[in-house]
GROMACS .gro file of N, CA and C in nm:
model
  381
    1MET      N    1  -1.469  -3.686  -6.501
    1MET     CA    2  -1.554  -3.727  -6.521
    1MET      C    3  -1.510  -3.873  -6.547
    2GLY      N    4  -1.455  -3.942  -6.654
    2GLY     CA    5  -1.465  -4.064  -6.653
    2GLY      C    6  -1.573  -4.108  -6.793
    3VAL      N    7  -1.610  -4.016  -6.879
    3VAL     CA    8  -1.723  -4.090  -6.951
    3VAL      C    9  -1.672  -4.188  -7.068
    4GLN      N   10  -1.669  -4.263  -7.112
    4GLN     CA   11  -1.625  -4.333  -7.216
    4GLN      C   12  -1.765  -4.378  -7.319
    5ILE      N   13  -1.742  -4.383  -7.466
    5ILE     CA   14  -1.807  -4.378  -7.520
    5ILE      C   15  -1.798  -4.553  -7.601
    6VAL      N   16  -1.887  -4.622  -7.598
    6VAL     CA   17  -1.855  -4.769  -7.621
    6VAL      C   18  -1.956  -4.774  -7.795
    7GLU      N   19  -2.014  -4.745  -7.810
    7GLU     CA   20  -2.124  -4.745  -7.959
    7GLU      C   21  -2.177  -4.597  -8.014
    8ALA      N   22  -2.124  -4.628  -8.124
    8ALA     CA   23  -2.157  -4.434  -8.147
    8ALA      C   24  -2.286  -4.439  -8.306
    9SER      N   25  -2.341  -4.398  -8.284
    9SER     CA   26  -2.469  -4.394  -8.409
    9SER      C   27  -2.568  -4.316  -8.423
   10ALA      N   28  -2.619  -4.216  -8.499
   10ALA     CA   29  -2.756  -4.159  -8.513
   10ALA      C   30  -2.869  -4.229  -8.438
   11ASP      N   31  -2.880  -4.348  -8.452
   11ASP     CA   32  -2.941  -4.456  -8.392
   11ASP      C   33  -2.981  -4.510  -8.242
   12ARG      N   34  -2.809  -4.464  -8.205
   12ARG     CA   35  -2.790  -4.541  -8.051
   12ARG      C   36  -2.659  -4.492  -8.018
   13VAL      N   37  -2.698  -4.440  -7.901
   13VAL     CA   38  -2.515  -4.394  -7.828
   13VAL      C   39  -2.508  -4.516  -7.734
   14VAL      N   40  -2.387  -4.517  -7.693
   14VAL     CA   41  -2.411  -4.613  -7.547
   14VAL      C   42  -2.292  -4.535  -7.465
   15GLY      N   43  -2.272  -4.521  -7.379
   15GLY     CA   44  -2.135  -4.498  -7.325
   15GLY      C   45  -2.144  -4.549  -7.135
   16THR      N   46  -2.055  -4.572  -7.109
   16THR     CA   47  -2.008  -4.574  -6.921
   16THR      C   48  -1.941  -4.457  -6.872
   17MET      N   49  -1.940  -4.450  -6.713
   17MET     CA   50  -1.882  -4.379  -6.627
   17MET      C   51  -1.907  -4.433  -6.517
   18PRO      N   52  -1.784  -4.430  -6.452
   18PRO     CA   53  -1.741  -4.477  -6.326
   18PRO      C   54  -1.822  -4.430  -6.185
   19VAL      N   55  -1.925  -4.470  -6.099
   19VAL     CA   56  -1.965  -4.409  -5.961
   19VAL      C   57  -1.837  -4.344  -5.888
   20GLU      N   58  -1.726  -4.392  -5.886
   20GLU     CA   59  -1.602  -4.345  -5.824
   20GLU      C   60  -1.539  -4.187  -5.856
   21GLY      N   61  -1.550  -4.123  -5.777
   21GLY     CA   62  -1.550  -3.988  -5.880
   21GLY      C   63  -1.630  -3.911  -5.855
   22ASN      N   64  -1.720  -3.944  -5.881
   22ASN     CA   65  -1.867  -3.850  -5.980
   22ASN      C   66  -1.962  -3.871  -5.827
   23THR      N   67  -1.955  -3.806  -5.710
   23THR     CA   68  -2.063  -3.909  -5.594
   23THR      C   69  -2.080  -3.752  -5.533
   24GLN      N   70  -2.159  -3.753  -5.450
   24GLN     CA   71  -2.233  -3.638  -5.430
   24GLN      C   72  -2.156  -3.652  -5.266
   25PRO      N   73  -2.173  -3.592  -5.156
   25PRO     CA   74  -2.121  -3.582  -5.028
   25PRO      C   75  -2.176  -3.730  -4.918
   26TYR      N   76  -2.296  -3.799  -5.004
   26TYR     CA   77  -2.325  -3.923  -4.916
   26TYR      C   78  -2.303  -4.031  -4.986
   27GLY      N   79  -2.182  -3.975  -5.085
   27GLY     CA   80  -2.126  -4.080  -5.143
   27GLY      C   81  -2.224  -4.168  -5.264
   28LEU      N   82  -2.350  -4.088  -5.267
   28LEU     CA   83  -2.439  -4.127  -5.402
   28LEU      C   84  -2.410  -4.094  -5.507
   29LEU      N   85  -2.371  -4.154  -5.610
   29LEU     CA   86  -2.396  -4.121  -5.738
   29LEU      C   87  -2.455  -3.967  -5.809
   30HIS      N   88  -2.383  -3.888  -5.766
   30HIS     CA   89  -2.414  -3.707  -5.776
   30HIS      C   90  -2.495  -3.672  -5.960
   31GLY      N   91  -2.642  -3.625  -5.886
   31GLY     CA   92  -2.719  -3.600  -5.999
   31GLY      C   93  -2.655  -3.552  -6.160
   32GLY      N   94  -2.584  -3.460  -6.112
   32GLY     CA   95  -2.521  -3.390  -6.202
   32GLY      C   96  -2.434  -3.462  -6.290
   33ALA      N   97  -2.330  -3.581  -6.224
   33ALA     CA   98  -2.290  -3.639  -6.312
   33ALA      C   99  -2.382  -3.746  -6.394
   34SER      N  100  -2.476  -3.765  -6.347
   34SER     CA  101  -2.597  -3.800  -6.481
   34SER      C  102  -2.622  -3.772  -6.548
   35ALA      N  103  -2.622  -3.620  -6.560
   35ALA     CA  104  -2.655  -3.545  -6.612
   35ALA      C  105  -2.602  -3.477  -6.743
   36VAL      N  106  -2.415  -3.512  -6.695
   36VAL     CA  107  -2.291  -3.556  -6.762
   36VAL      C  108  -2.317  -3.609  -6.876
   37LEU      N  109  -2.341  -3.764  -6.799
   37LEU     CA  110  -2.340  -3.859  -6.901
   37LEU      C  111  -2.456  -3.816  -6.995
   38ALA      N  112  -2.561  -3.818  -6.946
   38ALA     CA  113  -2.683  -3.784  -7.037
   38ALA      C  114  -2.669  -3.690  -7.137
   39GLU      N  115  -2.603  -3.614  -7.130
   39GLU     CA  116  -2.607  -3.476  -7.216
   39GLU      C  117  -2.487  -3.507  -7.273
   40THR      N  118  -2.400  -3.564  -7.257
   40THR     CA  119  -2.263  -3.610  -7.390
   40THR      C  120  -2.326  -3.740  -7.472
   41LEU      N  121  -2.395  -3.853  -7.400
   41LEU     CA  122  -2.464  -3.971  -7.493
   41LEU      C  123  -2.547  -3.890  -7.631
   42GLY      N  124  -2.640  -3.783  -7.555
   42GLY     CA  125  -2.795  -3.727  -7.633
   42GLY      C  126  -2.664  -3.635  -7.740
   43SER      N  127  -2.569  -3.595  -7.706
   43SER     CA  128  -2.525  -3.490  -7.773
   43SER      C  129  -2.429  -3.528  -7.893
   44VAL      N  130  -2.392  -3.647  -7.883
   44VAL     CA  131  -2.291  -3.710  -7.992
   44VAL      C  132  -2.432  -3.789  -8.087
   45GLY      N  133  -2.531  -3.835  -8.016
   45GLY     CA  134  -2.631  -3.886  -8.120
   45GLY      C  135  -2.667  -3.772  -8.267
   46SER      N  136  -2.730  -3.681  -8.138
   46SER     CA  137  -2.776  -3.564  -8.233
   46SER      C  138  -2.638  -3.478  -8.370
   47MET      N  139  -2.497  -3.523  -8.268
   47MET     CA  140  -2.413  -3.450  -8.415
   47MET      C  141  -2.404  -3.541  -8.529
   48LEU      N  142  -2.389  -3.679  -8.458
   48LEU     CA  143  -2.426  -3.758  -8.595
   48LEU      C  144  -2.549  -3.786  -8.716
   49HIS      N  145  -2.623  -3.708  -8.629
   49HIS     CA  146  -2.767  -3.733  -8.702
   49HIS      C  147  -2.694  -3.626  -8.770
   50GLY      N  148  -2.678  -3.516  -8.702
   50GLY     CA  149  -2.673  -3.355  -8.773
   50GLY      C  150  -2.536  -3.408  -8.921
   51GLY      N  151  -2.474  -3.430  -8.871
   51GLY     CA  152  -2.402  -3.440  -9.001
   51GLY      C  153  -2.266  -3.314  -9.026
   52VAL      N  154  -2.213  -3.321  -9.073
   52VAL     CA  155  -2.101  -3.266  -9.103
   52VAL      C  156  -2.088  -3.087  -9.151
   53SER      N  157  -2.204  -3.055  -9.167
   53SER     CA  158  -2.249  -2.921  -9.191
   53SER      C  159  -2.348  -2.850  -9.053
   54LYS      N  160  -2.365  -2.915  -8.939
   54LYS     CA  161  -2.382  -2.901  -8.859
   54LYS      C  162  -2.337  -2.899  -8.744
   55ILE      N  163  -2.395  -2.845  -8.582
   55ILE     CA  164  -2.368  -2.831  -8.509
   55ILE      C  165  -2.502  -2.856  -8.371
   56ALA      N  166  -2.415  -2.916  -8.299
   56ALA     CA  167  -2.532  -2.982  -8.203
   56ALA      C  168  -2.499  -2.904  -8.064
   57VAL      N  169  -2.611  -2.857  -8.027
   57VAL     CA  170  -2.564  -2.748  -7.913
   57VAL      C  171  -2.751  -2.773  -7.841
   58GLY      N  172  -2.700  -2.835  -7.715
   58GLY     CA  173  -2.786  -2.864  -7.637
   58GLY      C  174  -2.926  -2.750  -7.559
   59VAL      N  175  -3.025  -2.746  -7.582
   59VAL     CA  176  -3.070  -2.653  -7.516
   59VAL      C  177  -3.230  -2.658  -7.435
   60ASP      N  178  -3.186  -2.826  -7.386
   60ASP     CA  179  -3.307  -2.884  -7.290
   60ASP      C  180  -3.253  -2.993  -7.246
   61LEU      N  181  -3.244  -3.035  -7.092
   61LEU     CA  182  -3.206  -3.118  -7.071
   61LEU      C  183  -3.319  -3.182  -6.920
   62ASN      N  184  -3.393  -3.294  -6.941
   62ASN     CA  185  -3.418  -3.310  -6.866
   62ASN      C  186  -3.381  -3.449  -6.762
   63CYS      N  187  -3.378  -3.481  -6.613
   63CYS     CA  188  -3.320  -3.582  -6.546
   63CYS      C  189  -3.389  -3.592  -6.477
   64THR      N  190  -3.476  -3.702  -6.468
   64THR     CA  191  -3.509  -3.793  -6.328
   64THR      C  192  -3.488  -3.938  -6.299
   65HIS      N  193  -3.422  -3.921  -6.185
   65HIS     CA  194  -3.295  -3.964  -6.071
   65HIS      C  195  -3.424  -4.081  -5.983
   66HIS      N  196  -3.408  -4.187  -6.010
   66HIS     CA  197  -3.435  -4.312  -6.003
   66HIS      C  198  -3.442  -4.335  -5.862
   67ARG      N  199  -3.312  -4.409  -5.858
   67ARG     CA  200  -3.185  -4.496  -5.798
   67ARG      C  201  -3.049  -4.424  -5.718
   68GLY      N  202  -3.050  -4.482  -5.627
   68GLY     CA  203  -2.889  -4.386  -5.585
   68GLY      C  204  -2.796  -4.547  -5.620
   69VAL      N  205  -2.683  -4.473  -5.628
   69VAL     CA  206  -2.538  -4.591  -5.672
   69VAL      C  207  -2.410  -4.570  -5.588
   70ARG      N  208  -2.339  -4.636  -5.511
   70ARG     CA  209  -2.240  -4.621  -5.465
   70ARG      C  210  -2.141  -4.660  -5.496
   71SER      N  211  -2.136  -4.727  -5.607
   71SER     CA  212  -1.933  -4.798  -5.653
   71SER      C  213  -2.043  -4.869  -5.784
   72GLY      N  214  -1.908  -4.892  -5.858
   72GLY     CA  215  -1.934  -4.969  -5.976
   72GLY      C  216  -1.900  -4.857  -6.085
   73SER      N  217  -1.989  -4.853  -6.180
   73SER     CA  218  -1.976  -4.808  -6.333
   73SER      C  219  -2.153  -4.779  -6.317
   74VAL      N  220  -2.197  -4.693  -6.415
   74VAL     CA  221  -2.316  -4.710  -6.455
   74VAL      C  222  -2.283  -4.690  -6.642
   75THR      N  223  -2.410  -4.725  -6.713
   75THR     CA  224  -2.424  -4.765  -6.836
   75THR      C  225  -2.568  -4.658  -6.906
   76GLY      N  226  -2.539  -4.597  -7.000
   76GLY     CA  227  -2.627  -4.485  -7.061
   76GLY      C  228  -2.602  -4.530  -7.190
   77VAL      N  229  -2.780  -4.545  -7.243
   77VAL     CA  230  -2.824  -4.578  -7.364
   77VAL      C  231  -2.872  -4.445  -7.374
   78ALA      N  232  -2.859  -4.368  -7.522
   78ALA     CA  233  -2.945  -4.272  -7.568
   78ALA      C  234  -2.969  -4.327  -7.706
   79THR      N  235  -3.109  -4.305  -7.712
   79THR     CA  236  -3.191  -4.314  -7.837
   79THR      C  237  -3.239  -4.216  -7.886
   80PRO      N  238  -3.287  -4.158  -8.041
   80PRO     CA  239  -3.410  -4.113  -8.088
   80PRO      C  240  -3.533  -4.085  -8.051
   81VAL      N  241  -3.594  -3.979  -7.984
   81VAL     CA  242  -3.684  -3.918  -8.046
   81VAL      C  243  -3.767  -3.845  -8.137
   82HIS      N  244  -3.682  -3.814  -8.136
   82HIS     CA  245  -3.711  -3.662  -8.320
   82HIS      C  246  -3.583  -3.631  -8.350
   83ARG      N  247  -3.580  -3.658  -8.468
   83ARG     CA  248  -3.493  -3.624  -8.543
   83ARG      C  249  -3.513  -3.578  -8.661
   84GLY      N  250  -3.508  -3.393  -8.662
   84GLY     CA  251  -3.519  -3.329  -8.774
   84GLY      C  252  -3.425  -3.246  -8.806
   85ARG      N  253  -3.486  -3.125  -8.903
   85ARG     CA  254  -3.382  -3.035  -8.881
   85ARG      C  255  -3.303  -3.003  -8.866
   86SER      N  256  -3.405  -2.917  -8.770
   86SER     CA  257  -3.295  -2.826  -8.708
   86SER      C  258  -3.303  -2.845  -8.543
   87THR      N  259  -3.367  -2.942  -8.517
   87THR     CA  260  -3.392  -2.999  -8.363
   87THR      C  261  -3.334  -3.192  -8.329
   88ALA      N  262  -3.312  -3.205  -8.264
   88ALA     CA  263  -3.269  -3.387  -8.251
   88ALA      C  264  -3.301  -3.368  -8.065
   89THR      N  265  -3.434  -3.482  -8.069
   89THR     CA  266  -3.437  -3.519  -7.906
   89THR      C  267  -3.366  -3.671  -7.882
   90TYR      N  268  -3.306  -3.654  -7.791
   90TYR     CA  269  -3.299  -3.834  -7.746
   90TYR      C  270  -3.309  -3.885  -7.649
   91GLU      N  271  -3.343  -3.982  -7.540
   91GLU     CA  272  -3.410  -4.042  -7.421
   91GLU      C  273  -3.297  -4.122  -7.445
   92ILE      N  274  -3.239  -4.116  -7.331
   92ILE     CA  275  -3.100  -4.145  -7.206
   92ILE      C  276  -3.147  -4.233  -7.087
   93VAL      N  277  -3.160  -4.323  -7.062
   93VAL     CA  278  -3.179  -4.454  -7.012
   93VAL      C  279  -3.006  -4.487  -6.927
   94ILE      N  280  -3.004  -4.482  -6.821
   94ILE     CA  281  -2.859  -4.488  -6.716
   94ILE      C  282  -2.937  -4.599  -6.637
   95THR      N  283  -2.830  -4.669  -6.620
   95THR     CA  284  -2.894  -4.782  -6.577
   95THR      C  285  -2.732  -4.818  -6.486
   96ASP      N  286  -2.742  -4.913  -6.349
   96ASP     CA  287  -2.600  -4.993  -6.303
   96ASP      C  288  -2.587  -5.125  -6.349
   97GLU      N  289  -2.471  -5.199  -6.269
   97GLU     CA  290  -2.428  -5.302  -6.328
   97GLU      C  291  -2.524  -5.384  -6.299
   98GLN      N  292  -2.646  -5.415  -6.227
   98GLN     CA  293  -2.728  -5.467  -6.209
   98GLN      C  294  -2.858  -5.493  -6.315
   99ASP      N  295  -2.866  -5.362  -6.405
   99ASP     CA  296  -2.886  -5.320  -6.523
   99ASP      C  297  -3.056  -5.246  -6.449
  100LYS      N  298  -3.082  -5.192  -6.341
  100LYS     CA  299  -3.174  -5.159  -6.268
  100LYS      C  300  -3.135  -4.984  -6.310
  101ARG      N  301  -3.260  -4.961  -6.345
  101ARG     CA  302  -3.234  -4.815  -6.385
  101ARG      C  303  -3.224  -4.681  -6.247
  102VAL      N  304  -3.143  -4.603  -6.360
  102VAL     CA  305  -3.054  -4.517  -6.205
  102VAL      C  306  -3.134  -4.385  -6.256
  103CYS      N  307  -3.133  -4.343  -6.383
  103CYS     CA  308  -3.194  -4.195  -6.391
  103CYS      C  309  -3.230  -4.229  -6.534
  104THR      N  310  -3.386  -4.127  -6.626
  104THR     CA  311  -3.365  -4.154  -6.692
  104THR      C  312  -3.399  -3.990  -6.755
  105ALA      N  313  -3.372  -3.961  -6.888
  105ALA     CA  314  -3.315  -3.794  -6.942
  105ALA      C  315  -3.412  -3.815  -7.066
  106ARG      N  316  -3.406  -3.682  -7.095
  106ARG     CA  317  -3.425  -3.644  -7.252
  106ARG      C  318  -3.358  -3.518  -7.213
  107LEU      N  319  -3.284  -3.505  -7.378
  107LEU     CA  320  -3.206  -3.391  -7.408
  107LEU      C  321  -3.250  -3.347  -7.550
  108THR      N  322  -3.252  -3.199  -7.572
  108THR     CA  323  -3.360  -3.150  -7.708
  108THR      C  324  -3.206  -3.135  -7.771
  109CYS      N  325  -3.154  -3.111  -7.855
  109CYS     CA  326  -3.045  -2.990  -7.916
  109CYS      C  327  -3.081  -2.968  -8.069
  110MET      N  328  -3.082  -2.819  -8.052
  110MET     CA  329  -3.058  -2.744  -8.179
  110MET      C  330  -2.979  -2.788  -8.271
  111LEU      N  331  -3.009  -2.775  -8.383
  111LEU     CA  332  -2.882  -2.820  -8.519
  111LEU      C  333  -2.846  -2.664  -8.593
  112ARG      N  334  -2.757  -2.665  -8.568
  112ARG     CA  335  -2.729  -2.485  -8.633
  112ARG      C  336  -2.600  -2.543  -8.770
  113ASP      N  337  -2.577  -2.479  -8.841
  113ASP     CA  338  -2.492  -2.471  -8.948
  113ASP      C  339  -2.323  -2.462  -8.911
  114VAL      N  340  -2.268  -2.548  -8.886
  114VAL     CA  341  -2.131  -2.474  -8.838
  114VAL      C  342  -2.077  -2.351  -8.983
  115GLY      N  343  -2.014  -2.244  -8.830
  115GLY     CA  344  -1.976  -2.110  -8.854
  115GLY      C  345  -1.829  -2.094  -8.866
  116ALA      N  346  -1.780  -2.002  -8.922
  116ALA     CA  347  -1.630  -1.953  -8.895
  116ALA      C  348  -1.590  -2.001  -8.805
  117LYS      N  349  -1.669  -1.944  -8.684
  117LYS     CA  350  -1.607  -1.930  -8.536
  117LYS      C  351  -1.606  -2.066  -8.474
  118ASP      N  352  -1.686  -2.163  -8.492
  118ASP     CA  353  -1.715  -2.278  -8.491
  118ASP      C  354  -1.535  -2.368  -8.538
  119ALA      N  355  -1.584  -2.325  -8.636
  119ALA     CA  356  -1.412  -2.388  -8.704
  119ALA      C  357  -1.286  -2.377  -8.632
  120GLU      N  358  -1.292  -2.258  -8.632
  120GLU     CA  359  -1.164  -2.201  -8.566
  120GLU      C  360  -1.169  -2.222  -8.395
  121GLN      N  361  -1.262  -2.277  -8.342
  121GLN     CA  362  -1.255  -2.302  -8.163
  121GLN      C  363  -1.239  -2.475  -8.194
  122VAL      N  364  -1.250  -2.539  -8.321
  122VAL     CA  365  -1.233  -2.691  -8.258
  122VAL      C  366  -1.090  -2.673  -8.353
  123ARG      N  367  -1.036  -2.605  -8.385
  123ARG     CA  368  -0.914  -2.585  -8.462
  123ARG      C  369  -0.815  -2.559  -8.313
  124GLY      N  370  -0.856  -2.463  -8.273
  124GLY     CA  371  -0.749  -2.392  -8.130
  124GLY      C  372  -0.773  -2.508  -8.035
  125ALA      N  373  -0.859  -2.595  -8.010
  125ALA     CA  374  -0.883  -2.703  -7.903
  125ALA      C  375  -0.778  -2.763  -7.939
  126SER      N  376  -0.758  -2.875  -8.025
  126SER     CA  377  -0.682  -3.009  -8.091
  126SER      C  378  -0.542  -2.898  -8.098
  127ALA      N  379  -0.509  -2.846  -8.065
  127ALA     CA  380  -0.371  -2.752  -8.107
  127ALA      C  381  -0.324  -2.809  -7.958
   0.00000   0.00000   0.00000
């Protein structure tokens, strides 16, 4: 997908993604690719909010696609709408290189305690 995180904190997560390689048959940025960028950025923000004792798991993603993009890259900015003890919700605005809004998304993540299986999975993934 080519997602790159440019900035990351619980207050703001910024990432980019190329359009090339992420298009649907008509040559436009695929809506699913926008959803991947949105969920990635919102999940990173939720994880940073939750801290090391929590794991962020996406439970609801809503995307509204405003315009098509055929080339270049898109940038997503995730900002918190709600940060609680058990859930975190982020709004993600995705824009094109002309700063025109391509997609508006909202992601809610459940914040659950890190379990032993989570730690095993992380160790296995890094091996």
